[in-house]
Structure formats: C-alpha cells, structure tokens
Amino acid sequence: MAYQGKTALITGGISGIGKNVAVALQEQGATVLLADINENASLLKGLNESRADSAFYYKVDVTDWDQQVGLFKFAIEKLKRVDYVFANAGIVETTFLAYTSPTQVEFTKPDLRTIDVNLVGALYTSNLAAQVFRTQEVVDGFRGKIILTGSVASFSAIPHMPLYTASKHAIAGVVRSLAPQLGAENITVNAVCPNVTRTALVPQEVFDIFESQGTITPNETVTNVFHTFLGESKVNGALKSMIARLHEDISLRARMLLSQAK
C-alpha cells in the first residue's frame, strides 16, 4: 500500500474533500487523524472496522489557537510522527456587505468568519505543522508535508464572494511565500485548488446549477491531485488547479443560495 506506516492530520476531515482524502489515505495504509468541529461517528467506526486503530477524531474549532495546539499535542501522542498535515477546514461566504435601506443610520459590522476559518485557521494549522515537522527526523527525504486546500478562487475572483475570494487568494500567497523557506528544511508546502466540488456546506441545488455550467470538479479528481504532493514527490510551492477559471456568469439563484449557506 502506498502510504503504509504514514500518518496524516486532516482539518475539516469529517466531510467533503477532507473526508474523501482521509478515506483514500486510510485505504492505502495510512493512519489518519480527523480534526473537525463536527462529528461523524459512523465514519470513524467504519475506518477502524476495516483496520483497527487506523483513524482518530479530535473536535476542534480551527479559528482557536489553543484548540489547535491541543489538536497537535493529541496528534503527537497518538500518531508519534506526523507525516502529512492537510489544512483543509473551510466554509463558504459569510455576509460582507449587508443590504441596507436609504434611511439606515447605523453601521453594520461584516461577518468575517470566512476569513477566520479559511485563512486564519489554515495559518494556525500550517504554523503548528511546521513546528512539529522541525522536531522530526528526515524520513524518505522529508520531515513532513503541508497541503492546503485552495480554490479556483485562488486565481480568479468569484462574483459576490469577496471574503471567500480573499481567503483563497491568500492561501496562494502563503504557499508561494512559505515554500522556499520550509523547502530548505525538507518540508514541502503545496495547495490543491479545485473548482466547485460537491460538499455538505451548500444546498445541492447550487451544485446542480454549477454542473449545468460545466464548473463542477469531481471529488475523485480532487483526491487524486492531493496524491501528487505525497509520498516521494519533491514538488514544493505548487498550486494545482483542475479548471483554470470559474464560470463568470453565475446565475442569480446560485448567488442567493451561496449567500445563504452558513
């Protein structure tokens, strides 16, 4: 098996992209730690029934530094060595510009949770991963590998989604800036940047609209791209996209549904 004896910590590992990556790695021999604010007992049970003690769960709010420190301490205790860290936890757009009336006299504070989860959370995860990796011996050429989840929004702006776009643009900058420094320490940093993928975060009607526009990236395709950064791969500082741009003509219905998804 490709990842026999390897370990992986995956934030947002209970559903969507994180879950798919966790299952794929576990099936190929890795021990996985699923970190998420939500729980999925059946997923954990199923993984451990197929191979005992191959999957662990840790409840964490990635926007909280102390909780992430607890997560990495748990990882060291349970996994001993951490080979791969996936900074994957994310949410969709929150309200940046609230609708106001001409007579409004009070200011409305924007909801910046998208930045907190998608960017601050990913920075905390990447920072802690680097600190752990620096304490580890080089094995098969590496101390460890950090893989972030970007988006097609890492390259192009998504209309009416400024916070999500900003967070994913920032992920691209983090990878490009951090990779040379950590690469010199036998640590790689890369990002997978898919187009729209089906997750539980958004009403399925939205995905039906995007699929009709040809902008859905199959989950299997996304998972396969993650594999290209693992194992013996020496790739560092890369942003791998599946589709070069998002369809610019997002329908009004899709925009409304995305703005309502929390």
PDB file of C-alpha atoms in Angstrom, residues 1-257:
ATOM      1  CA  MET A   1       0.000   0.000   0.000  1.00  0.00           C
ATOM      2  CA  ALA A   2       1.278   3.463  -0.987  1.00  0.00           C
ATOM      3  CA  TYR A   3       1.032   5.020   2.489  1.00  0.00           C
ATOM      4  CA  GLN A   4       1.805   2.066   4.712  1.00  0.00           C
ATOM      5  CA  GLY A   5       3.168   3.392   8.007  1.00  0.00           C
ATOM      6  CA  LYS A   6       2.423   7.029   7.161  1.00  0.00           C
ATOM      7  CA  THR A   7       0.255   9.333   9.270  1.00  0.00           C
ATOM      8  CA  ALA A   8      -1.966  12.241   8.298  1.00  0.00           C
ATOM      9  CA  LEU A   9      -3.728  15.017  10.191  1.00  0.00           C
ATOM     10  CA  ILE A  10      -6.665  16.480   8.268  1.00  0.00           C
ATOM     11  CA  THR A  11      -8.660  19.503   9.406  1.00  0.00           C
ATOM     12  CA  GLY A  12     -12.203  19.525   8.107  1.00  0.00           C
ATOM     13  CA  GLY A  13     -11.752  15.771   7.859  1.00  0.00           C
ATOM     14  CA  ILE A  14     -15.309  14.716   8.654  1.00  0.00           C
ATOM     15  CA  SER A  15     -16.979  15.688   5.390  1.00  0.00           C
ATOM     16  CA  GLY A  16     -16.382  16.848   1.833  1.00  0.00           C
ATOM     17  CA  ILE A  17     -12.840  16.998   0.481  1.00  0.00           C
ATOM     18  CA  GLY A  18     -11.291  16.195   3.868  1.00  0.00           C
ATOM     19  CA  LYS A  19     -13.341  13.044   4.285  1.00  0.00           C
ATOM     20  CA  ASN A  20     -12.535  11.852   0.760  1.00  0.00           C
ATOM     21  CA  VAL A  21      -8.810  12.366   1.323  1.00  0.00           C
ATOM     22  CA  ALA A  22      -8.942  10.644   4.722  1.00  0.00           C
ATOM     23  CA  VAL A  23     -10.689   7.583   3.313  1.00  0.00           C
ATOM     24  CA  ALA A  24      -8.290   7.358   0.370  1.00  0.00           C
ATOM     25  CA  LEU A  25      -5.210   7.576   2.575  1.00  0.00           C
ATOM     26  CA  GLN A  26      -6.553   5.086   5.122  1.00  0.00           C
ATOM     27  CA  GLU A  27      -7.402   2.610   2.363  1.00  0.00           C
ATOM     28  CA  GLN A  28      -3.761   2.787   1.231  1.00  0.00           C
ATOM     29  CA  GLY A  29      -2.252   2.124   4.637  1.00  0.00           C
ATOM     30  CA  ALA A  30      -2.093   5.491   6.425  1.00  0.00           C
ATOM     31  CA  THR A  31      -3.289   6.230   9.936  1.00  0.00           C
ATOM     32  CA  VAL A  32      -5.480   9.330   9.869  1.00  0.00           C
ATOM     33  CA  LEU A  33      -6.495  11.920  12.449  1.00  0.00           C
ATOM     34  CA  LEU A  34      -9.737  13.665  11.508  1.00  0.00           C
ATOM     35  CA  ALA A  35      -9.982  17.113  13.085  1.00  0.00           C
ATOM     36  CA  ASP A  36     -13.311  18.880  12.773  1.00  0.00           C
ATOM     37  CA  ILE A  37     -15.821  20.963  14.676  1.00  0.00           C
ATOM     38  CA  ASN A  38     -18.458  18.389  13.688  1.00  0.00           C
ATOM     39  CA  GLU A  39     -18.559  14.672  14.441  1.00  0.00           C
ATOM     40  CA  ASN A  40     -19.174  11.598  12.297  1.00  0.00           C
ATOM     41  CA  ALA A  41     -19.116   8.503  14.474  1.00  0.00           C
ATOM     42  CA  SER A  42     -20.119   6.178  11.647  1.00  0.00           C
ATOM     43  CA  LEU A  43     -17.178   7.318   9.504  1.00  0.00           C
ATOM     44  CA  LEU A  44     -14.697   6.737  12.313  1.00  0.00           C
ATOM     45  CA  LYS A  45     -16.240   3.376  13.167  1.00  0.00           C
ATOM     46  CA  GLY A  46     -16.137   2.234   9.554  1.00  0.00           C
ATOM     47  CA  LEU A  47     -12.476   3.157   9.120  1.00  0.00           C
ATOM     48  CA  ASN A  48     -11.449   1.366  12.298  1.00  0.00           C
ATOM     49  CA  GLU A  49     -13.518  -1.704  11.464  1.00  0.00           C
ATOM     50  CA  SER A  50     -11.626  -2.062   8.193  1.00  0.00           C
ATOM     51  CA  ARG A  51      -8.302  -1.645  10.035  1.00  0.00           C
ATOM     52  CA  ALA A  52      -8.068  -1.328  13.796  1.00  0.00           C
ATOM     53  CA  ASP A  53      -6.636   1.894  15.262  1.00  0.00           C
ATOM     54  CA  SER A  54      -6.244   3.450  11.819  1.00  0.00           C
ATOM     55  CA  ALA A  55      -8.411   6.509  12.464  1.00  0.00           C
ATOM     56  CA  PHE A  56      -8.767   9.019  15.290  1.00  0.00           C
ATOM     57  CA  TYR A  57     -11.007  12.035  15.816  1.00  0.00           C
ATOM     58  CA  TYR A  58     -10.386  15.345  17.588  1.00  0.00           C
ATOM     59  CA  LYS A  59     -13.028  18.045  17.963  1.00  0.00           C
ATOM     60  CA  VAL A  60     -11.550  21.442  17.146  1.00  0.00           C
ATOM     61  CA  ASP A  61     -12.512  24.954  16.133  1.00  0.00           C
ATOM     62  CA  VAL A  62      -9.644  25.822  13.794  1.00  0.00           C
ATOM     63  CA  THR A  63     -10.044  29.549  14.490  1.00  0.00           C
ATOM     64  CA  ASP A  64      -8.985  28.965  18.106  1.00  0.00           C
ATOM     65  CA  TRP A  65      -5.184  28.783  18.542  1.00  0.00           C
ATOM     66  CA  ASP A  66      -5.334  26.976  21.874  1.00  0.00           C
ATOM     67  CA  GLN A  67      -7.661  24.319  20.468  1.00  0.00           C
ATOM     68  CA  GLN A  68      -5.305  23.751  17.546  1.00  0.00           C
ATOM     69  CA  VAL A  69      -2.385  23.420  19.948  1.00  0.00           C
ATOM     70  CA  GLY A  70      -4.432  20.757  21.742  1.00  0.00           C
ATOM     71  CA  LEU A  71      -5.023  19.039  18.407  1.00  0.00           C
ATOM     72  CA  PHE A  72      -1.314  18.830  17.603  1.00  0.00           C
ATOM     73  CA  LYS A  73      -0.447  17.613  21.091  1.00  0.00           C
ATOM     74  CA  PHE A  74      -3.053  14.886  20.620  1.00  0.00           C
ATOM     75  CA  ALA A  75      -1.543  14.074  17.221  1.00  0.00           C
ATOM     76  CA  ILE A  76       1.926  13.652  18.706  1.00  0.00           C
ATOM     77  CA  GLU A  77       0.520  11.430  21.459  1.00  0.00           C
ATOM     78  CA  LYS A  78      -1.494   9.178  19.163  1.00  0.00           C
ATOM     79  CA  LEU A  79       0.498   9.208  15.933  1.00  0.00           C
ATOM     80  CA  LYS A  80       4.026   9.723  17.352  1.00  0.00           C
ATOM     81  CA  ARG A  81       5.240  11.033  13.995  1.00  0.00           C
ATOM     82  CA  VAL A  82       3.086  13.214  11.718  1.00  0.00           C
ATOM     83  CA  ASP A  83       3.961  12.879   8.027  1.00  0.00           C
ATOM     84  CA  TYR A  84       1.219  14.858   6.292  1.00  0.00           C
ATOM     85  CA  VAL A  85      -0.858  17.806   7.502  1.00  0.00           C
ATOM     86  CA  PHE A  86      -3.835  18.930   5.445  1.00  0.00           C
ATOM     87  CA  ALA A  87      -5.049  22.457   6.262  1.00  0.00           C
ATOM     88  CA  ASN A  88      -8.420  21.790   4.714  1.00  0.00           C
ATOM     89  CA  ALA A  89     -11.140  23.172   7.006  1.00  0.00           C
ATOM     90  CA  GLY A  90     -13.236  25.819   5.285  1.00  0.00           C
ATOM     91  CA  ILE A  91     -16.625  27.468   4.924  1.00  0.00           C
ATOM     92  CA  VAL A  92     -18.378  29.394   2.176  1.00  0.00           C
ATOM     93  CA  GLU A  93     -19.124  33.119   2.021  1.00  0.00           C
ATOM     94  CA  THR A  94     -20.487  34.953   5.036  1.00  0.00           C
ATOM     95  CA  THR A  95     -22.168  38.358   4.805  1.00  0.00           C
ATOM     96  CA  PHE A  96     -19.699  41.111   3.957  1.00  0.00           C
ATOM     97  CA  LEU A  97     -21.995  43.802   2.569  1.00  0.00           C
ATOM     98  CA  ALA A  98     -25.377  43.699   4.255  1.00  0.00           C
ATOM     99  CA  TYR A  99     -28.389  45.018   2.364  1.00  0.00           C
ATOM    100  CA  THR A 100     -29.308  48.441   3.731  1.00  0.00           C
ATOM    101  CA  SER A 101     -32.043  50.994   3.183  1.00  0.00           C
ATOM    102  CA  PRO A 102     -31.551  54.649   2.190  1.00  0.00           C
ATOM    103  CA  THR A 103     -32.706  55.684   5.654  1.00  0.00           C
ATOM    104  CA  GLN A 104     -30.372  53.434   7.640  1.00  0.00           C
ATOM    105  CA  VAL A 105     -28.397  55.362  10.254  1.00  0.00           C
ATOM    106  CA  GLU A 106     -26.480  52.547  11.986  1.00  0.00           C
ATOM    107  CA  PHE A 107     -23.404  50.816  10.592  1.00  0.00           C
ATOM    108  CA  THR A 108     -23.430  47.022  10.116  1.00  0.00           C
ATOM    109  CA  LYS A 109     -20.325  45.080  11.087  1.00  0.00           C
ATOM    110  CA  PRO A 110     -19.279  42.488   8.472  1.00  0.00           C
ATOM    111  CA  ASP A 111     -19.210  38.793   9.357  1.00  0.00           C
ATOM    112  CA  LEU A 112     -15.581  37.733   8.852  1.00  0.00           C
ATOM    113  CA  ARG A 113     -15.916  34.058   9.791  1.00  0.00           C
ATOM    114  CA  THR A 114     -14.923  33.054   6.253  1.00  0.00           C
ATOM    115  CA  ILE A 115     -11.547  34.752   6.747  1.00  0.00           C
ATOM    116  CA  ASP A 116     -11.223  33.324  10.259  1.00  0.00           C
ATOM    117  CA  VAL A 117     -11.832  29.714   9.179  1.00  0.00           C
ATOM    118  CA  ASN A 118     -10.360  29.631   5.670  1.00  0.00           C
ATOM    119  CA  LEU A 119      -7.293  31.772   6.285  1.00  0.00           C
ATOM    120  CA  VAL A 120      -6.538  32.221   9.993  1.00  0.00           C
ATOM    121  CA  GLY A 121      -7.374  28.572  10.682  1.00  0.00           C
ATOM    122  CA  ALA A 122      -5.150  27.427   7.813  1.00  0.00           C
ATOM    123  CA  LEU A 123      -2.309  29.659   9.044  1.00  0.00           C
ATOM    124  CA  TYR A 124      -2.565  28.205  12.543  1.00  0.00           C
ATOM    125  CA  THR A 125      -2.547  24.663  11.138  1.00  0.00           C
ATOM    126  CA  SER A 126       0.410  25.329   8.835  1.00  0.00           C
ATOM    127  CA  ASN A 127       2.388  27.054  11.580  1.00  0.00           C
ATOM    128  CA  LEU A 128       1.890  24.212  14.041  1.00  0.00           C
ATOM    129  CA  ALA A 129       2.670  21.627  11.378  1.00  0.00           C
ATOM    130  CA  ALA A 130       5.974  23.338  10.616  1.00  0.00           C
ATOM    131  CA  GLN A 131       6.867  23.444  14.311  1.00  0.00           C
ATOM    132  CA  VAL A 132       6.161  19.720  14.692  1.00  0.00           C
ATOM    133  CA  PHE A 133       7.972  18.795  11.489  1.00  0.00           C
ATOM    134  CA  ARG A 134      11.087  20.669  12.551  1.00  0.00           C
ATOM    135  CA  THR A 135      11.410  18.314  15.544  1.00  0.00           C
ATOM    136  CA  GLN A 136      11.223  15.196  13.361  1.00  0.00           C
ATOM    137  CA  GLU A 137      13.951  13.279  11.604  1.00  0.00           C
ATOM    138  CA  VAL A 138      14.127  13.245   7.828  1.00  0.00           C
ATOM    139  CA  VAL A 139      12.450  10.087   6.520  1.00  0.00           C
ATOM    140  CA  ASP A 140      12.371   9.283   2.790  1.00  0.00           C
ATOM    141  CA  GLY A 141      13.758  12.749   2.142  1.00  0.00           C
ATOM    142  CA  PHE A 142      11.245  14.766   4.179  1.00  0.00           C
ATOM    143  CA  ARG A 143      10.436  15.876   7.702  1.00  0.00           C
ATOM    144  CA  GLY A 144       6.823  16.344   6.680  1.00  0.00           C
ATOM    145  CA  LYS A 145       4.450  17.795   4.105  1.00  0.00           C
ATOM    146  CA  ILE A 146       1.844  20.542   4.390  1.00  0.00           C
ATOM    147  CA  ILE A 147      -1.025  20.588   1.910  1.00  0.00           C
ATOM    148  CA  LEU A 148      -3.543  23.431   1.922  1.00  0.00           C
ATOM    149  CA  THR A 149      -6.938  23.483   0.236  1.00  0.00           C
ATOM    150  CA  GLY A 150      -7.150  26.425  -2.108  1.00  0.00           C
ATOM    151  CA  SER A 151      -9.715  27.013  -4.818  1.00  0.00           C
ATOM    152  CA  VAL A 152     -10.148  28.303  -8.326  1.00  0.00           C
ATOM    153  CA  ALA A 153     -10.750  31.499  -6.299  1.00  0.00           C
ATOM    154  CA  SER A 154      -7.027  31.413  -5.512  1.00  0.00           C
ATOM    155  CA  PHE A 155      -6.564  32.685  -9.083  1.00  0.00           C
ATOM    156  CA  SER A 156      -9.848  34.354 -10.083  1.00  0.00           C
ATOM    157  CA  ALA A 157     -12.419  36.443  -8.262  1.00  0.00           C
ATOM    158  CA  ILE A 158     -15.810  34.860  -7.651  1.00  0.00           C
ATOM    159  CA  PRO A 159     -18.550  37.463  -8.126  1.00  0.00           C
ATOM    160  CA  HIS A 160     -20.363  38.436  -4.921  1.00  0.00           C
ATOM    161  CA  MET A 161     -17.984  36.344  -2.767  1.00  0.00           C
ATOM    162  CA  PRO A 162     -15.257  38.812  -1.668  1.00  0.00           C
ATOM    163  CA  LEU A 163     -14.385  37.098   1.612  1.00  0.00           C
ATOM    164  CA  TYR A 164     -14.080  33.615   0.123  1.00  0.00           C
ATOM    165  CA  THR A 165     -12.059  35.024  -2.777  1.00  0.00           C
ATOM    166  CA  ALA A 166      -9.792  36.952  -0.413  1.00  0.00           C
ATOM    167  CA  SER A 167      -9.203  33.901   1.781  1.00  0.00           C
ATOM    168  CA  LYS A 168      -8.291  31.678  -1.153  1.00  0.00           C
ATOM    169  CA  HIS A 169      -6.122  34.332  -2.820  1.00  0.00           C
ATOM    170  CA  ALA A 170      -4.252  34.471   0.480  1.00  0.00           C
ATOM    171  CA  ILE A 171      -3.735  30.698   0.506  1.00  0.00           C
ATOM    172  CA  ALA A 172      -1.922  31.041  -2.829  1.00  0.00           C
ATOM    173  CA  GLY A 173       0.313  33.735  -1.377  1.00  0.00           C
ATOM    174  CA  VAL A 174       1.087  31.699   1.727  1.00  0.00           C
ATOM    175  CA  VAL A 175       2.158  28.677  -0.329  1.00  0.00           C
ATOM    176  CA  ARG A 176       4.348  30.687  -2.698  1.00  0.00           C
ATOM    177  CA  SER A 177       5.985  32.649   0.110  1.00  0.00           C
ATOM    178  CA  LEU A 178       6.451  29.881   2.673  1.00  0.00           C
ATOM    179  CA  ALA A 179       7.623  27.074   0.390  1.00  0.00           C
ATOM    180  CA  PRO A 180      11.220  28.285  -0.224  1.00  0.00           C
ATOM    181  CA  GLN A 181      11.885  28.691   3.494  1.00  0.00           C
ATOM    182  CA  LEU A 182      10.472  25.339   4.562  1.00  0.00           C
ATOM    183  CA  GLY A 183      11.757  23.567   1.474  1.00  0.00           C
ATOM    184  CA  ALA A 184      15.277  24.223   2.711  1.00  0.00           C
ATOM    185  CA  GLU A 185      14.302  22.304   5.849  1.00  0.00           C
ATOM    186  CA  ASN A 186      12.970  19.248   3.975  1.00  0.00           C
ATOM    187  CA  ILE A 187       9.346  20.331   4.433  1.00  0.00           C
ATOM    188  CA  THR A 188       7.095  20.880   1.421  1.00  0.00           C
ATOM    189  CA  VAL A 189       4.110  23.240   1.187  1.00  0.00           C
ATOM    190  CA  ASN A 190       1.589  22.976  -1.644  1.00  0.00           C
ATOM    191  CA  ALA A 191      -2.080  23.640  -2.360  1.00  0.00           C
ATOM    192  CA  VAL A 192      -4.827  21.905  -4.293  1.00  0.00           C
ATOM    193  CA  CYS A 193      -7.119  24.416  -5.983  1.00  0.00           C
ATOM    194  CA  PRO A 194     -10.287  22.775  -7.322  1.00  0.00           C
ATOM    195  CA  ASN A 195     -13.244  24.387  -8.973  1.00  0.00           C
ATOM    196  CA  VAL A 196     -16.642  23.862  -7.346  1.00  0.00           C
ATOM    197  CA  THR A 197     -16.915  20.472  -5.621  1.00  0.00           C
ATOM    198  CA  ARG A 198     -19.942  18.843  -4.041  1.00  0.00           C
ATOM    199  CA  THR A 199     -19.916  19.200  -0.251  1.00  0.00           C
ATOM    200  CA  ALA A 200     -22.462  19.327   2.546  1.00  0.00           C
ATOM    201  CA  LEU A 201     -21.769  23.034   3.149  1.00  0.00           C
ATOM    202  CA  VAL A 202     -24.010  24.263   0.344  1.00  0.00           C
ATOM    203  CA  PRO A 203     -27.530  23.292  -0.827  1.00  0.00           C
ATOM    204  CA  GLN A 204     -27.291  20.657  -3.550  1.00  0.00           C
ATOM    205  CA  GLU A 205     -29.333  22.884  -5.846  1.00  0.00           C
ATOM    206  CA  VAL A 206     -26.289  25.124  -6.135  1.00  0.00           C
ATOM    207  CA  PHE A 207     -24.170  22.249  -7.422  1.00  0.00           C
ATOM    208  CA  ASP A 208     -26.835  21.335  -9.964  1.00  0.00           C
ATOM    209  CA  ILE A 209     -26.590  24.873 -11.332  1.00  0.00           C
ATOM    210  CA  PHE A 210     -22.795  24.765 -11.480  1.00  0.00           C
ATOM    211  CA  GLU A 211     -22.827  21.312 -13.050  1.00  0.00           C
ATOM    212  CA  SER A 212     -25.074  22.614 -15.827  1.00  0.00           C
ATOM    213  CA  GLN A 213     -22.384  25.263 -16.455  1.00  0.00           C
ATOM    214  CA  GLY A 214     -19.589  22.675 -16.548  1.00  0.00           C
ATOM    215  CA  THR A 215     -17.782  24.030 -13.477  1.00  0.00           C
ATOM    216  CA  ILE A 216     -18.017  21.038 -11.115  1.00  0.00           C
ATOM    217  CA  THR A 217     -14.790  19.205 -10.298  1.00  0.00           C
ATOM    218  CA  PRO A 218     -15.486  15.522  -9.460  1.00  0.00           C
ATOM    219  CA  ASN A 219     -14.443  14.574  -5.922  1.00  0.00           C
ATOM    220  CA  GLU A 220     -12.302  11.723  -7.227  1.00  0.00           C
ATOM    221  CA  THR A 221     -10.333  14.163  -9.388  1.00  0.00           C
ATOM    222  CA  VAL A 222      -9.654  16.409  -6.393  1.00  0.00           C
ATOM    223  CA  THR A 223      -8.477  13.483  -4.262  1.00  0.00           C
ATOM    224  CA  ASN A 224      -6.174  12.242  -6.998  1.00  0.00           C
ATOM    225  CA  VAL A 225      -4.497  15.651  -7.204  1.00  0.00           C
ATOM    226  CA  PHE A 226      -3.759  15.568  -3.465  1.00  0.00           C
ATOM    227  CA  HIS A 227      -1.853  12.327  -4.041  1.00  0.00           C
ATOM    228  CA  THR A 228       0.586  14.111  -6.372  1.00  0.00           C
ATOM    229  CA  PHE A 229       2.060  16.016  -3.411  1.00  0.00           C
ATOM    230  CA  LEU A 230       2.543  12.976  -1.167  1.00  0.00           C
ATOM    231  CA  GLY A 231       4.942  10.042  -0.977  1.00  0.00           C
ATOM    232  CA  GLU A 232       8.242  10.687  -2.731  1.00  0.00           C
ATOM    233  CA  SER A 233       7.048  13.804  -4.580  1.00  0.00           C
ATOM    234  CA  LYS A 234       9.544  16.661  -4.385  1.00  0.00           C
ATOM    235  CA  VAL A 235       7.044  19.257  -5.603  1.00  0.00           C
ATOM    236  CA  ASN A 236       7.123  22.370  -3.416  1.00  0.00           C
ATOM    237  CA  GLY A 237       5.334  25.716  -3.693  1.00  0.00           C
ATOM    238  CA  ALA A 238       2.819  24.471  -6.254  1.00  0.00           C
ATOM    239  CA  LEU A 239      -0.814  25.466  -6.717  1.00  0.00           C
ATOM    240  CA  LYS A 240      -2.549  22.735  -8.691  1.00  0.00           C
ATOM    241  CA  SER A 241      -5.867  23.689 -10.253  1.00  0.00           C
ATOM    242  CA  MET A 242      -8.278  21.401 -12.064  1.00  0.00           C
ATOM    243  CA  ILE A 243     -10.065  24.063 -14.091  1.00  0.00           C
ATOM    244  CA  ALA A 244      -8.422  27.385 -14.898  1.00  0.00           C
ATOM    245  CA  ARG A 245     -11.339  29.656 -14.038  1.00  0.00           C
ATOM    246  CA  LEU A 246     -14.804  29.786 -12.542  1.00  0.00           C
ATOM    247  CA  HIS A 247     -17.724  30.348 -14.892  1.00  0.00           C
ATOM    248  CA  GLU A 248     -18.203  34.127 -14.725  1.00  0.00           C
ATOM    249  CA  ASP A 249     -21.942  34.081 -15.330  1.00  0.00           C
ATOM    250  CA  ILE A 250     -23.091  32.616 -12.009  1.00  0.00           C
ATOM    251  CA  SER A 251     -26.867  32.691 -12.017  1.00  0.00           C
ATOM    252  CA  LEU A 252     -28.728  34.920  -9.579  1.00  0.00           C
ATOM    253  CA  ARG A 253     -30.300  31.835  -7.962  1.00  0.00           C
ATOM    254  CA  ALA A 254     -26.870  30.287  -7.323  1.00  0.00           C
ATOM    255  CA  ARG A 255     -25.572  33.527  -5.842  1.00  0.00           C
ATOM    256  CA  MET A 256     -28.531  33.780  -3.498  1.00  0.00           C
ATOM    257  CA  LEU A 257     -28.170  30.194  -2.294  1.00  0.00           C
TER     258      LEU A 257
END
